[in-house]
XYZ file of C-alpha atoms in Angstrom:
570
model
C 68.209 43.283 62.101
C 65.216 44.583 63.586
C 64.292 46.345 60.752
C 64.216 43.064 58.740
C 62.234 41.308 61.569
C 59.490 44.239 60.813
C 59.567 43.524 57.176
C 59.313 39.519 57.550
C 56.304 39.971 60.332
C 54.513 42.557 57.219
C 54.819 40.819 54.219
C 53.695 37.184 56.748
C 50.169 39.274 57.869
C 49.881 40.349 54.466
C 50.138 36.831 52.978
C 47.904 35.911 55.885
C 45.302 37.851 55.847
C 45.291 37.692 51.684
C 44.971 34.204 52.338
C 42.074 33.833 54.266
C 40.504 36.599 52.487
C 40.578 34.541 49.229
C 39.284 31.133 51.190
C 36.529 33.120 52.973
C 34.817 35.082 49.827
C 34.901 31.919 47.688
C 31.588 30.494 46.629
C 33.450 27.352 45.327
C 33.562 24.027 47.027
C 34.759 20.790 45.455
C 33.419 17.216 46.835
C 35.207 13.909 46.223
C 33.216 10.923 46.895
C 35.372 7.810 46.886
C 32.421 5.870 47.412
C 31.400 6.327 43.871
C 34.717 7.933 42.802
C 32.688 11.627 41.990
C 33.626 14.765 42.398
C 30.584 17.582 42.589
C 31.477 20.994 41.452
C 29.507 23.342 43.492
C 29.354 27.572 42.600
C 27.322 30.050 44.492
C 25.906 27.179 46.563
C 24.636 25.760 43.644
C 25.682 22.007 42.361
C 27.369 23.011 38.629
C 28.722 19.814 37.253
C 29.718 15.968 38.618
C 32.757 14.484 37.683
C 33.712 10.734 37.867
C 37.501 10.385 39.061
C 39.952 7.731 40.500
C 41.354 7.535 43.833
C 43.648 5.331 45.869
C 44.085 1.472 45.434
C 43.044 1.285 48.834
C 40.425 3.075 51.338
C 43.840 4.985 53.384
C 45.407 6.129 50.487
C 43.540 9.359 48.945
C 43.055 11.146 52.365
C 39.600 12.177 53.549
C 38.729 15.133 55.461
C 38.705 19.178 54.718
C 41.251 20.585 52.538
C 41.674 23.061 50.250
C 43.022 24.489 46.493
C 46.888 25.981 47.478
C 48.325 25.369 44.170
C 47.354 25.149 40.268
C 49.836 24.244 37.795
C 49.814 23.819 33.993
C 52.160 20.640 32.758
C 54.005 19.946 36.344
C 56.581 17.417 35.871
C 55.952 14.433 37.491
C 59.367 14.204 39.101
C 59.605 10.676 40.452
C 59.828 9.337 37.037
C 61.627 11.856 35.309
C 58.993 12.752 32.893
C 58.804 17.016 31.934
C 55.533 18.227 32.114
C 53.301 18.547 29.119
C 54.507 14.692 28.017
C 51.862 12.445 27.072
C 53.539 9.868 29.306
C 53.211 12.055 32.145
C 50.534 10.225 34.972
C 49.962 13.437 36.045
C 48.332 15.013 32.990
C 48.804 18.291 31.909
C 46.657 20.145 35.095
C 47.446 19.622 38.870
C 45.524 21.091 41.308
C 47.583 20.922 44.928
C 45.688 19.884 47.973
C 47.059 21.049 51.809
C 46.286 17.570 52.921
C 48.619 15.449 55.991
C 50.584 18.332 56.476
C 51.561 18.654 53.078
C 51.031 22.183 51.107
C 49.582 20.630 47.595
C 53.026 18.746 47.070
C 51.693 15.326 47.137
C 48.196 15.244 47.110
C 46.531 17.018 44.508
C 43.494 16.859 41.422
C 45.273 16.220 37.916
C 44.914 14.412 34.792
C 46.079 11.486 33.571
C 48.380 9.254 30.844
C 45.738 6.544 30.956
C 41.847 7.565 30.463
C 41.022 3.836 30.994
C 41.707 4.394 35.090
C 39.025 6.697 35.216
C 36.600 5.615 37.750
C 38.676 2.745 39.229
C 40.818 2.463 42.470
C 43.981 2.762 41.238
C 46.325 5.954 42.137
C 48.747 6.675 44.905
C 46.572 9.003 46.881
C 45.935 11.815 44.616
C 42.629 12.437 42.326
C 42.722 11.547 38.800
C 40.362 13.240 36.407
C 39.797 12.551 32.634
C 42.240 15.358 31.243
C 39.505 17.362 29.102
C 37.313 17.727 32.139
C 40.244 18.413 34.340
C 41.322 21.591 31.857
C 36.911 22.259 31.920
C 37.646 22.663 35.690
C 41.022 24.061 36.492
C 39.702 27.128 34.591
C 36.706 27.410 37.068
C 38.292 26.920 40.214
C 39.909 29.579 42.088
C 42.790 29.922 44.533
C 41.893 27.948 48.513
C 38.725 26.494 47.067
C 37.905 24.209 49.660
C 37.775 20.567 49.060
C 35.998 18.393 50.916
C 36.981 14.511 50.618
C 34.902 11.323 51.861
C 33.776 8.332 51.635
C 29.343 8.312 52.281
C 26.240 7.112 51.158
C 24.983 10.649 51.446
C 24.261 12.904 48.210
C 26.764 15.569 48.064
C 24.264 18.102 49.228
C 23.785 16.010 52.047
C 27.924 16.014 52.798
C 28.378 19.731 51.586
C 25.256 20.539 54.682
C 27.059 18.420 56.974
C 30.066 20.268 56.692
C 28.636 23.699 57.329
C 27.870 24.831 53.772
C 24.287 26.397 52.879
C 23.747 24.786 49.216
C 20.500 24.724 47.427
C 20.805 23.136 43.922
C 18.521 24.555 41.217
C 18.703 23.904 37.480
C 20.126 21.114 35.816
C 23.081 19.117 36.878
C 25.132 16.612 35.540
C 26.069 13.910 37.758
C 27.903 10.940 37.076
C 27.252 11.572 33.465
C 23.568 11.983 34.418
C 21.551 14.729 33.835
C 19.241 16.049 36.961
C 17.069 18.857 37.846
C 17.002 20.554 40.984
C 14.089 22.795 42.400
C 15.402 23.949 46.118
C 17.894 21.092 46.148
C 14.996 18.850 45.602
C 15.466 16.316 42.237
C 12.550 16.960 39.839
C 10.896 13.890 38.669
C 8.237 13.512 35.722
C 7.699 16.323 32.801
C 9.462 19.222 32.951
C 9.072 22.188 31.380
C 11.921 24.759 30.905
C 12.084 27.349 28.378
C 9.190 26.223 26.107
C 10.737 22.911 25.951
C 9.811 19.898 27.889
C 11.844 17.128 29.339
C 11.348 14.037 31.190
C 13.046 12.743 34.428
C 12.814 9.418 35.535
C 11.661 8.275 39.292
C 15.263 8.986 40.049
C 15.416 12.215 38.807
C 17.572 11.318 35.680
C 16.951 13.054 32.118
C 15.600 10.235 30.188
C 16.937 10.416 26.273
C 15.318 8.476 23.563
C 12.166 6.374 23.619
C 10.064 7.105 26.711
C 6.692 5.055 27.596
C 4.337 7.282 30.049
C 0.609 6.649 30.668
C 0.295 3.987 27.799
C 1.962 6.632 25.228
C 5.270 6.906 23.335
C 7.283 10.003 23.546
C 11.217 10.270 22.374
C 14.062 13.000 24.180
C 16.745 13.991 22.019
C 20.453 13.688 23.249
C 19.294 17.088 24.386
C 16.416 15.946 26.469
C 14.073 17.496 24.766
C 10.934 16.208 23.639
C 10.937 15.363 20.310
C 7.226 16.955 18.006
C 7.165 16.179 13.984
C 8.995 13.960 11.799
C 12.041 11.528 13.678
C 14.212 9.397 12.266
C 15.991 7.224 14.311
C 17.359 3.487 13.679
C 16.371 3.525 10.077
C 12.414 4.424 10.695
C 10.580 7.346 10.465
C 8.305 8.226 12.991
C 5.804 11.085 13.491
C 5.609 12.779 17.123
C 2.375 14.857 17.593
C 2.264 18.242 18.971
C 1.749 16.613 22.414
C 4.686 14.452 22.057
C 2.960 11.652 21.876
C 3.910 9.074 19.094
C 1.620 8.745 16.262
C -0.058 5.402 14.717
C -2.348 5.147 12.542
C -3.361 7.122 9.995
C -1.693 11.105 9.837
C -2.573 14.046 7.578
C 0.817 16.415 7.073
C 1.411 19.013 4.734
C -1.398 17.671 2.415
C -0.883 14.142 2.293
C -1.675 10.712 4.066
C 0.438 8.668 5.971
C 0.713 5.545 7.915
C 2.224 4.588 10.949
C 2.090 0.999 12.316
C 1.651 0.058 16.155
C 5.260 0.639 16.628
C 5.256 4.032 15.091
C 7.092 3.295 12.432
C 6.360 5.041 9.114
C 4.902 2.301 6.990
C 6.321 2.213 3.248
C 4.740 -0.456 0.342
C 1.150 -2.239 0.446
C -0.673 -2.130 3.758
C -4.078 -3.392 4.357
C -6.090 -1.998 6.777
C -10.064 -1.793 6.778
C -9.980 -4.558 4.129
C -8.882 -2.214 2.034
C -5.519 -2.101 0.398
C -3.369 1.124 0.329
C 0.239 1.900 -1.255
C 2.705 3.738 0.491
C 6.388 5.637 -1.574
C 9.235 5.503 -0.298
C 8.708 8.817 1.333
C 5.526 7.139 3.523
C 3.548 9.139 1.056
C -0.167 7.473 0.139
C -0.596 7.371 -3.589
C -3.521 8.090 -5.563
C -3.943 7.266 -8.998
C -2.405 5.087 -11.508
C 0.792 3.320 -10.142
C 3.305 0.862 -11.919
C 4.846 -1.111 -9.237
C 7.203 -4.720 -10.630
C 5.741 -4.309 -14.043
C 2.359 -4.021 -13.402
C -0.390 -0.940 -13.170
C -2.548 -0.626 -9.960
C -5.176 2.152 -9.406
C -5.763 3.568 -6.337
C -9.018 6.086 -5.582
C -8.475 9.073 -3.942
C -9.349 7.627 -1.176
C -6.262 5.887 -1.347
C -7.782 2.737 -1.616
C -6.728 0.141 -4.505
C -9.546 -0.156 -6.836
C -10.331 -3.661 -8.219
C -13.431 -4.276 -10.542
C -13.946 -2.051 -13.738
C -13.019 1.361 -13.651
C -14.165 3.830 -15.866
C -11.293 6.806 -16.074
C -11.375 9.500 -18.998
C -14.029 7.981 -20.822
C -12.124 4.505 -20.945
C -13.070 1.364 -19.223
C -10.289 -0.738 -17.379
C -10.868 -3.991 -15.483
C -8.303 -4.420 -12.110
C -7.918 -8.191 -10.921
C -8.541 -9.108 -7.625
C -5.069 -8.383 -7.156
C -5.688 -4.911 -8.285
C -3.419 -5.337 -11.194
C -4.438 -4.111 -14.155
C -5.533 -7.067 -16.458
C -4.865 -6.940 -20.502
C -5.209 -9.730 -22.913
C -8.667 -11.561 -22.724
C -11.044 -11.585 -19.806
C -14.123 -13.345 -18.594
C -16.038 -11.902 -15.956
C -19.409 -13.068 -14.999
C -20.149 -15.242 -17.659
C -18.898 -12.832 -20.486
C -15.701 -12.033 -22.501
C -13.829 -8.733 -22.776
C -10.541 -8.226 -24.771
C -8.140 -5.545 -22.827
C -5.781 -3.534 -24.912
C -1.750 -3.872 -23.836
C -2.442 -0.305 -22.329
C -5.035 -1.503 -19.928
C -8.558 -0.163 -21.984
C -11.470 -2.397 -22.876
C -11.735 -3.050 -26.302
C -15.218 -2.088 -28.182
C -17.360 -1.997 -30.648
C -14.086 -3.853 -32.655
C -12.883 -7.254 -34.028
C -10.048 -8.833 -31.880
C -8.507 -11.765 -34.048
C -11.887 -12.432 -35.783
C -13.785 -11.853 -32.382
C -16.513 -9.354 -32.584
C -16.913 -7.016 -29.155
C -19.747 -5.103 -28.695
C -20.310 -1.954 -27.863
C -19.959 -2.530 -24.242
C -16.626 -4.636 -24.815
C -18.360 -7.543 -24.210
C -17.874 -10.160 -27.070
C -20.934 -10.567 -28.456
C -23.005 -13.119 -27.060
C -25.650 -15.719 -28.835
C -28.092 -17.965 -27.880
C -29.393 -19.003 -31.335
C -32.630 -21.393 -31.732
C -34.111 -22.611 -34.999
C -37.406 -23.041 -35.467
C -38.990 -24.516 -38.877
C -39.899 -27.896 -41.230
C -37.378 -30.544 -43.020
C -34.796 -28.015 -44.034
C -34.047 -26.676 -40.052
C -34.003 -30.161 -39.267
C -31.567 -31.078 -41.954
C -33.169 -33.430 -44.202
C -31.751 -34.934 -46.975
C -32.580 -35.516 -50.747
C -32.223 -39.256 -49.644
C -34.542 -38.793 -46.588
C -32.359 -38.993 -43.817
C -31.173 -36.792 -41.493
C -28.435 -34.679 -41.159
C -26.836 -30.844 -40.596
C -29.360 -28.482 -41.898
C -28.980 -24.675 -42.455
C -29.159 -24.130 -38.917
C -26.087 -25.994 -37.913
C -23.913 -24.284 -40.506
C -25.084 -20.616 -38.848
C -24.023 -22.133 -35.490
C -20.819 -22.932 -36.953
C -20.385 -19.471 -38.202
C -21.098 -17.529 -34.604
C -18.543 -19.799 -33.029
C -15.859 -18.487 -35.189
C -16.815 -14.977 -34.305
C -19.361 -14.844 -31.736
C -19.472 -16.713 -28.060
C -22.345 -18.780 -28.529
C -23.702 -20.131 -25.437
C -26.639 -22.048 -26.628
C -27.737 -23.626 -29.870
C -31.080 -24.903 -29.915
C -32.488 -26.267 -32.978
C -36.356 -27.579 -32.552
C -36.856 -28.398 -36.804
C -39.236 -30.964 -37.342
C -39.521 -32.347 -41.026
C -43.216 -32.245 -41.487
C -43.919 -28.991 -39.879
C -47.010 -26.854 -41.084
C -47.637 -23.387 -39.494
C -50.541 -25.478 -37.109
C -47.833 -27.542 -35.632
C -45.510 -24.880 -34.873
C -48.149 -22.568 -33.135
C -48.711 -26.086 -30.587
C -44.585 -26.275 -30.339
C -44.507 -22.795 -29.214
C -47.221 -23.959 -25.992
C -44.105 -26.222 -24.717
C -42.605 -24.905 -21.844
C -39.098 -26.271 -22.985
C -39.166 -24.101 -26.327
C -40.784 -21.107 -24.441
C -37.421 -21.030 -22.310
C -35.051 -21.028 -24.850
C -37.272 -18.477 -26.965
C -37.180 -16.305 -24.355
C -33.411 -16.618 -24.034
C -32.713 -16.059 -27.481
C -30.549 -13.461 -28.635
C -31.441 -14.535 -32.397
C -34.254 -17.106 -34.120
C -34.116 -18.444 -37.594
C -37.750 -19.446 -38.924
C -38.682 -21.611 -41.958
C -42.345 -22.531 -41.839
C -45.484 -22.509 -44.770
C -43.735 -24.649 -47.431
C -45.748 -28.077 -46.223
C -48.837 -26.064 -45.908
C -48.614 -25.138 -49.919
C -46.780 -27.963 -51.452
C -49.424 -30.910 -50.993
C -52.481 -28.590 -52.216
C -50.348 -27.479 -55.378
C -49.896 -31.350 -56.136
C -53.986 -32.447 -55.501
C -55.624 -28.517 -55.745
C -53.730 -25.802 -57.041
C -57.119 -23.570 -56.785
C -57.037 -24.117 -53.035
C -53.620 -22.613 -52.506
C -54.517 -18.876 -52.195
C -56.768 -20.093 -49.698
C -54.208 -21.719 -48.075
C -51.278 -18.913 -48.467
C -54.106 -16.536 -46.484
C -53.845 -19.514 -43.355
C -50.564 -19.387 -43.434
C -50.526 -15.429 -43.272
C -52.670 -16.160 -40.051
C -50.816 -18.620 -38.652
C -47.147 -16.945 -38.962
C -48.437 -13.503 -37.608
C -49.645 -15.882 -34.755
C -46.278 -16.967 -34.253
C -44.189 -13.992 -34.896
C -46.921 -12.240 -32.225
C -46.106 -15.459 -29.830
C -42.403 -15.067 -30.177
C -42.508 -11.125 -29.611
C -44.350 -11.858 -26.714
C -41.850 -14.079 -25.570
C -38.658 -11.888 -26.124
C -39.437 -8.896 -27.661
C -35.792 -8.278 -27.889
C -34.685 -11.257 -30.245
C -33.701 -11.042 -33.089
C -35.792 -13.082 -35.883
C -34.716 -13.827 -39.479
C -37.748 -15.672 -41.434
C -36.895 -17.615 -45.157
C -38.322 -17.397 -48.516
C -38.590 -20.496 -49.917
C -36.474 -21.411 -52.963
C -38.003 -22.814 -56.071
C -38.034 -26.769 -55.408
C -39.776 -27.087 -59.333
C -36.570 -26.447 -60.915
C -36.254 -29.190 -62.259
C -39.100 -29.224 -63.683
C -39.820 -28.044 -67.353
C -41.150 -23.915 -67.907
C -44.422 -25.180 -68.333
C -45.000 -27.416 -66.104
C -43.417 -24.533 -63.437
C -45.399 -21.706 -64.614
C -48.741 -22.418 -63.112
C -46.541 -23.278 -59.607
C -44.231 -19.777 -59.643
C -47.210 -17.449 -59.160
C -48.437 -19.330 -56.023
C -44.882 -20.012 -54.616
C -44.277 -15.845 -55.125
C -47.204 -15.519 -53.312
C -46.559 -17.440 -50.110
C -43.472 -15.344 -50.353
C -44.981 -12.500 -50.742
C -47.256 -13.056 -47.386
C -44.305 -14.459 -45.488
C -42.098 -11.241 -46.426
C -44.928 -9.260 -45.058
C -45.648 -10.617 -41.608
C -41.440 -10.585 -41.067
C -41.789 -6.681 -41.870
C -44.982 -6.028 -39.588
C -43.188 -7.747 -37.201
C -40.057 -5.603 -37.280
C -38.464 -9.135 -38.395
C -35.605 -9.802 -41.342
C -36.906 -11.411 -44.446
C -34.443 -14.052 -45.756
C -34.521 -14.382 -49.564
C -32.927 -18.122 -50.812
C -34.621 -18.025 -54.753
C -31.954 -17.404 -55.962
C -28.715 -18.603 -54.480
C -30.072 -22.292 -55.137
C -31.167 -21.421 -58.618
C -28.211 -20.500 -59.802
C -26.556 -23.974 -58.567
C -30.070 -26.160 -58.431
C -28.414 -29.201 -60.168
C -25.747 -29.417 -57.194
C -28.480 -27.906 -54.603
C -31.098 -30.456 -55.537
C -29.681 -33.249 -56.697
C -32.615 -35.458 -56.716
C -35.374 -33.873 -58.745
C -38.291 -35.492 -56.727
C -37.177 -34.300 -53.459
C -37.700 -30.800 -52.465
C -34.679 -31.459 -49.825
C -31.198 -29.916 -50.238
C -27.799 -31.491 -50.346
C -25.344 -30.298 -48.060
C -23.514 -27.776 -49.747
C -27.524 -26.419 -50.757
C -27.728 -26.248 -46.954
C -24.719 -23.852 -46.701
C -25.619 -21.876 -49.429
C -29.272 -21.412 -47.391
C -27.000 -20.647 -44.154
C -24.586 -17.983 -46.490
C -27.971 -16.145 -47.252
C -28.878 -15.776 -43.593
C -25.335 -14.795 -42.728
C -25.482 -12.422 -44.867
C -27.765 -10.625 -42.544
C -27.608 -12.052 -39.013
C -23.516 -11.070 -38.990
């Protein structure tokens, strides 16, 4: 018996002593605030990990005081309902952590999982300490044997309680609390940027690890899930955003990896047309600014390489192309400033062509005319009968509106008109304009200088074919003056003596060649066109000059005279 009693009192000190051995060289200490239903992990005097929990319906329930770790157990049964450990159904989880609490030895009161996540952070158990039953398994692994546990209900941060209980903590590094991430420099919450291992966080004015969009000092920064500040490209709710070196978010306009970007106020990569500047840009789908030719719903836009759409003309490759205010690329006819182009299907300016019986110059333009006539009877359109009507003149109008864009027609024919008058027409301010306008002149002047000598003094008419000599150079000079650039077409006269018989016409031939002759030679001094019209009314004089006493043509005479100029003004 006494033997035994000397066994019983060794193996007790032994327990004993292992006991307090274990409780005295653990750095471990648990906290439970029911006040906001945490529990801190603390390890080597350092705050590890928070944990939210549930605790008793009521205040009394989950004990408070110092206790400790006396038991762990994987999958206990829960006994008063019958359940075996390790079932789902089991309100205990599958971890239990015992707690020697109101003379109890971790029995009743313990740390353990639960059948119903939902209860997590609520007032609803019997006494013990629910956990959520991943994190319970995260911690049963961690905690040793007679860890103590301290359990209250305070305002105070756990450091606060863990000091107040006698244990020397000083938290530094990050900790998670409540689901919160902190960082602690000498048990002291950082607050602001933080840098830690090249890689900078932010912490709010309550020390919390802010995650996603962050506004500080008027700038934009975004935390990953991680924390950490976010530099580059970011995607996040659909939109891409750019985050500088600095963190900062970008606007504006970025250069990255050799190419142009734009990010509105809010950050957000901007995609499609923007205008900024007054000057219109395009955007891909990739944020990307284009240069170039684009085709966007059907239509071609340019932009420089500036990236700004071009509107106007734009010469590209040796090809001309005309962009609408719109910047679209225009086709089909156009009329800019007061002149017509023609724009191929593929965008390029027609020249130096016919488009449908339009003729385009060499500069694409369609060829503009501001015709005037200048002469006697036959500009003005006199007929056989005496009256007036459409004279050569007219029909060339008629033929530059079918090909040409005629913007004036001015026709100052006067029946009557000797070289003398015309020289006083060309003094009027009213003719000088148009003259000097002009893109071409037709002339037809001398015939009523000749024609009454030949009928009273045929010897006076060499005479008077050296006046009219004069006079035209006087008005070819005047009109170069005027518009050295115009073009000017002067007529030979027909024969108006057709009718007549050889001999009567013979004597009159010679003189008529020679007013010819002298009108043919100013036009080439001049750097004029001479205008033939002999014979295209001789070979049709009956229908030409119907009435043998009148030196006037009939209409289709007039057209013929109009064909002959065509000839050379098209």
């Amino acid at each position: 018996m006494k033997k035994i009693s000397v066994i019983f009192v060794l193996l007790f000190s032994i327990f004993f002593f292992t006991t307090q051995t274990d409780a005295a060289g653990s750095s471990q200490l648990l906290i439970i605030n029911k006040k906001i239903n945490t529990l801190a992990y603390y390890d080597g005097g350092k705050l590890v990990k928070t944990f939210k929990v549930a605790t008793g319906r009521s205040r009394d329930l989950t004990p408070e005081g110092n206790f400790r770790i006396v038991n762990k157990i994987v999958n206990r049964p829960y006994y008063t309902g019958n359940i075996p450990g390790g079932d789902p159904r089991n309100p205990l989880g599958n971890r239990w952590m015992g707690l020697e609490a109101r003379g109890t030895y971790g029995t009743t009161y313990g740390i353990h999982g639960n059948a119903n996540e939902s209860s997590i952070g609520k007032y609803v158990s019997s006494g013990c300490v629910r956990m959520h039953n991943e994190e319970i398994r995260w911690l049963y692994d961690k905690i040793q044997m007679y860890t103590p546990v301290i359990i209250t209900y305070s305002d105070s941060s756990f450091d606060a309680i863990a000091k107040a209980n006698g244990y020397s903590v000083s938290t530094n590094g990050w900790v998670l609390a409540n689901g919160k991430w902190y960082f602690y420099s000498n048990g002291v919450a950082q607050k602001g940027w933080l840098s830690q291992g090249g890689t900078w966080y932010f912490l709010d004015n309550s020390g919390v690890m802010k995650t996603g969009w962050v506004l500080n000092n008027g700038k934009w920064y975004f935390l990953e899930k991680s924390g950490a500040m976010k530099t580059g490209w970011l995607l996040t709710g659909g939109k891409w955003y750019f985050l500088e070196k600095s963190g900062a978010m970008k606007t504006g306009w970025l250069s990255n990896s050799g190419k142009w970007y734009y990010l509105e106020t809010s950050g957000a990569m901007k995609t499609g047309w923007l205008k900024t500047g007054n000057e219109w840009y395009y955007l891909d789908a990739g944020g990307a600014m284009k240069t170039g030719w684009i085709s966007l719903s059907g239509k071609w836009y340019y932009l420089e390489s500036s990236g700004a759409m071009k509107t106007g003309w734009l010469d590209k490759a040796g090809k001309k192309y005309f962009l609408t205010g719109s910047g679209a690329m225009a086709t089909g006819w156009l009329k800019m400033d007061g002149k017509w182009y023609y724009l191929y299907t593929s965008g390029e300016m027609a020249a130096k062509t016919t488009i449908n019986g339009y003729i385009l110059g060499e500069d694409g333009v369609w060829v503009q005319v501001d015709y005037v006539a200048l002469g006697d009877s036959l500009a003005a359109g006199i007929t056989p009968d005496g009256k007036k009507d459409l004279g050569y003149p007219d029909y060339i109008a008629n033929n530059f509106k079918k090909s040409y864009d005629l913007l004036d027609f001015a026709n100052f024919g006067v029946s009557g008109y000797k070289t003398a008058d015309l020289i006083e027409q060309l003094k009027k301010a009213d003719v000088q304009k148009e003259i000097k306008a002009a893109t071409h002149i037709t002339l037809d002047i001398g015939a009523n200088d000749l024609l009454p000598v030949l009928q009273t003094n045929p010897a006076q008419a060499p005479e008077v074919i050296g006046t009219v000599a004069a006079n035209l150079n006087t008005i070819l000079s005047t009109i170069d003056q005027l518009n050295p650039k115009v073009k000017v077409y002067v007529m030979g006269y027909y024969n108006p003596f057709l009718h007549y018989p050889q001999e009567q016409q013979a004597p009159l031939l010679p003189l008529l060649e020679g007013l010819n002759g002298q009108i043919k030679a100013q036009a080439i001094q001049h750097g004029d066109t001479f205008v033939p019209t002999e014979k295209v009314i001789a070979v049709n004089f009956k229908e030409y000059l119907p009435v043998p006493e009148s030196i006037h043509l009939s209409l289709t005479g007039y057209q013929a005279l109009a064909g002959e100029f065509w000839k050379v003004m098209k």
